[in-house]
Amino acid sequence: MKCDVLTLFPDILNAYINESIIKRAREKNLIDIRLYNIRDFTSDSYRTVDDYPFGGGAGMVFKPEPIFRAVDFLRGDGEPRRVILLSPQGRPFNQLAAEAYSREKQRFVFICGRYEGIDERVKTLIDEEVSIGDYVLTGGELAALVIIDAVTRLIPGVLGDERSIEDESFSWGLLDYPDYTRPREFRGLNVPDVLVSGNHKEIKLWRRKQALKKTMALRPDLIEKIELTVLDKKILSDIASEEDISDDID
Ligand code: 6GU
């Protein structure tokens, strides 16, 4: 993933991208992130980026000129770019979008909005408007980080062997199965026997069952969205009959 981020607060992004996984991915040139301060593209001595809304009303509006100048500057190198405006009005970002972005060869430009809104004419510059969820943030910086983070971990070589492709597709669309590490017994709480049995087929089945069970309990909407295998359907009916039995006991 290659991206340019236009923001008034590059330090917010710098703090996150210079740590941990993202930092290592940058060092290995698996991702290329460049930050630009929109204020550097103003032309007045006050470096103004906002102004009062025409027609009146509360709050300030992001001026169009610095954003146009910044995008013109970036496009000066001739490399094609996919320009994305981060705003709560955008298309919802999800795992499917993260996968598509992780395969994208074009450079991204993420424009982080601030203030009450952004001059509508900025829309003529952009290819798409993206939101990270149904709530309002004070600016697009956290959204840019969420997207960069979700995309970076999908890029081959970033996570190493921690999670194989097979494993990821196995649990795709479901909540994760429970994980355990040593010690095997902790404060009277034991690791399920199957996980120390060495029976990989049984372990795989147990994990799938746990993932289905947890998803059914916490996010039944996700079950509706995925394609269940014959085995999944069998596991789900087993879970349902186990619950019937425990109902009877109660
Ligand atoms: Cl991308 N920006 C802002 N300001 N708020 C948001 C958002 C983006 N996505 C959800 N809420």
JSON list of N, CA and C and ligand atoms in Angstrom, two decimals, residues 86-88 130-140 143, ligand 1:
[
{"chain": "A", "resi": 86, "resn": "LEU", "atom": "N", "xyz": [-12.11, 11.24, 3.73]},
{"chain": "A", "resi": 86, "resn": "LEU", "atom": "CA", "xyz": [-12.59, 10.55, 4.93]},
{"chain": "A", "resi": 86, "resn": "LEU", "atom": "C", "xyz": [-13.66, 11.40, 5.58]},
{"chain": "A", "resi": 87, "resn": "SER", "atom": "N", "xyz": [-14.85, 10.86, 5.66]},
{"chain": "A", "resi": 87, "resn": "SER", "atom": "CA", "xyz": [-15.95, 11.62, 6.28]},
{"chain": "A", "resi": 87, "resn": "SER", "atom": "C", "xyz": [-17.05, 10.65, 6.71]},
{"chain": "A", "resi": 88, "resn": "PRO", "atom": "N", "xyz": [-17.84, 11.06, 7.71]},
{"chain": "A", "resi": 88, "resn": "PRO", "atom": "CA", "xyz": [-18.92, 10.16, 8.17]},
{"chain": "A", "resi": 88, "resn": "PRO", "atom": "C", "xyz": [-19.99, 9.94, 7.10]},
{"chain": "A", "resi": 130, "resn": "VAL", "atom": "N", "xyz": [-15.18, 7.87, 2.12]},
{"chain": "A", "resi": 130, "resn": "VAL", "atom": "CA", "xyz": [-15.20, 6.67, 2.94]},
{"chain": "A", "resi": 130, "resn": "VAL", "atom": "C", "xyz": [-15.39, 7.01, 4.41]},
{"chain": "A", "resi": 131, "resn": "SER", "atom": "N", "xyz": [-16.20, 6.21, 5.08]},
{"chain": "A", "resi": 131, "resn": "SER", "atom": "CA", "xyz": [-16.45, 6.35, 6.52]},
{"chain": "A", "resi": 131, "resn": "SER", "atom": "C", "xyz": [-16.02, 5.06, 7.22]},
{"chain": "A", "resi": 132, "resn": "ILE", "atom": "N", "xyz": [-15.63, 5.14, 8.49]},
{"chain": "A", "resi": 132, "resn": "ILE", "atom": "CA", "xyz": [-15.26, 3.91, 9.20]},
{"chain": "A", "resi": 132, "resn": "ILE", "atom": "C", "xyz": [-16.37, 3.44, 10.15]},
{"chain": "A", "resi": 133, "resn": "GLY", "atom": "N", "xyz": [-17.50, 4.11, 10.15]},
{"chain": "A", "resi": 133, "resn": "GLY", "atom": "CA", "xyz": [-18.59, 3.62, 11.01]},
{"chain": "A", "resi": 133, "resn": "GLY", "atom": "C", "xyz": [-19.60, 4.71, 11.29]},
{"chain": "A", "resi": 134, "resn": "ASP", "atom": "N", "xyz": [-20.71, 4.30, 11.88]},
{"chain": "A", "resi": 134, "resn": "ASP", "atom": "CA", "xyz": [-21.81, 5.23, 12.09]},
{"chain": "A", "resi": 134, "resn": "ASP", "atom": "C", "xyz": [-21.71, 5.97, 13.42]},
{"chain": "A", "resi": 135, "resn": "TYR", "atom": "N", "xyz": [-20.75, 6.88, 13.46]},
{"chain": "A", "resi": 135, "resn": "TYR", "atom": "CA", "xyz": [-20.54, 7.77, 14.59]},
{"chain": "A", "resi": 135, "resn": "TYR", "atom": "C", "xyz": [-19.71, 8.91, 14.05]},
{"chain": "A", "resi": 136, "resn": "VAL", "atom": "N", "xyz": [-19.64, 10.02, 14.77]},
{"chain": "A", "resi": 136, "resn": "VAL", "atom": "CA", "xyz": [-18.93, 11.18, 14.24]},
{"chain": "A", "resi": 136, "resn": "VAL", "atom": "C", "xyz": [-17.65, 11.45, 15.04]},
{"chain": "A", "resi": 137, "resn": "LEU", "atom": "N", "xyz": [-16.53, 11.48, 14.31]},
{"chain": "A", "resi": 137, "resn": "LEU", "atom": "CA", "xyz": [-15.23, 11.80, 14.91]},
{"chain": "A", "resi": 137, "resn": "LEU", "atom": "C", "xyz": [-14.94, 13.28, 14.69]},
{"chain": "A", "resi": 138, "resn": "THR", "atom": "N", "xyz": [-14.01, 13.83, 15.46]},
{"chain": "A", "resi": 138, "resn": "THR", "atom": "CA", "xyz": [-13.68, 15.24, 15.28]},
{"chain": "A", "resi": 138, "resn": "THR", "atom": "C", "xyz": [-12.86, 15.47, 14.00]},
{"chain": "A", "resi": 139, "resn": "GLY", "atom": "N", "xyz": [-12.29, 14.41, 13.47]},
{"chain": "A", "resi": 139, "resn": "GLY", "atom": "CA", "xyz": [-11.54, 14.55, 12.23]},
{"chain": "A", "resi": 139, "resn": "GLY", "atom": "C", "xyz": [-11.26, 13.21, 11.61]},
{"chain": "A", "resi": 140, "resn": "GLY", "atom": "N", "xyz": [-10.72, 13.21, 10.41]},
{"chain": "A", "resi": 140, "resn": "GLY", "atom": "CA", "xyz": [-10.49, 11.97, 9.68]},
{"chain": "A", "resi": 140, "resn": "GLY", "atom": "C", "xyz": [-9.21, 11.23, 10.06]},
{"chain": "A", "resi": 143, "resn": "ALA", "atom": "N", "xyz": [-9.65, 7.77, 11.36]},
{"chain": "A", "resi": 143, "resn": "ALA", "atom": "CA", "xyz": [-10.17, 6.94, 10.27]},
{"chain": "A", "resi": 143, "resn": "ALA", "atom": "C", "xyz": [-9.03, 6.53, 9.34]},
{"chain": "B", "resi": 1, "resn": "6GU", "atom": "CL1", "xyz": [-13.89, 8.98, 7.99]},
{"chain": "B", "resi": 1, "resn": "6GU", "atom": "N1", "xyz": [-14.44, 10.99, 9.62]},
{"chain": "B", "resi": 1, "resn": "6GU", "atom": "C1", "xyz": [-15.08, 11.53, 10.64]},
{"chain": "B", "resi": 1, "resn": "6GU", "atom": "N2", "xyz": [-14.85, 12.81, 10.96]},
{"chain": "B", "resi": 1, "resn": "6GU", "atom": "N3", "xyz": [-15.96, 10.88, 11.40]},
{"chain": "B", "resi": 1, "resn": "6GU", "atom": "C2", "xyz": [-16.18, 9.61, 11.07]},
{"chain": "B", "resi": 1, "resn": "6GU", "atom": "C3", "xyz": [-15.55, 8.96, 10.02]},
{"chain": "B", "resi": 1, "resn": "6GU", "atom": "C4", "xyz": [-14.67, 9.70, 9.28]},
{"chain": "B", "resi": 1, "resn": "6GU", "atom": "N4", "xyz": [-15.99, 7.70, 9.94]},
{"chain": "B", "resi": 1, "resn": "6GU", "atom": "C5", "xyz": [-16.86, 7.58, 10.92]},
{"chain": "B", "resi": 1, "resn": "6GU", "atom": "N5", "xyz": [-16.99, 8.71, 11.61]}
]
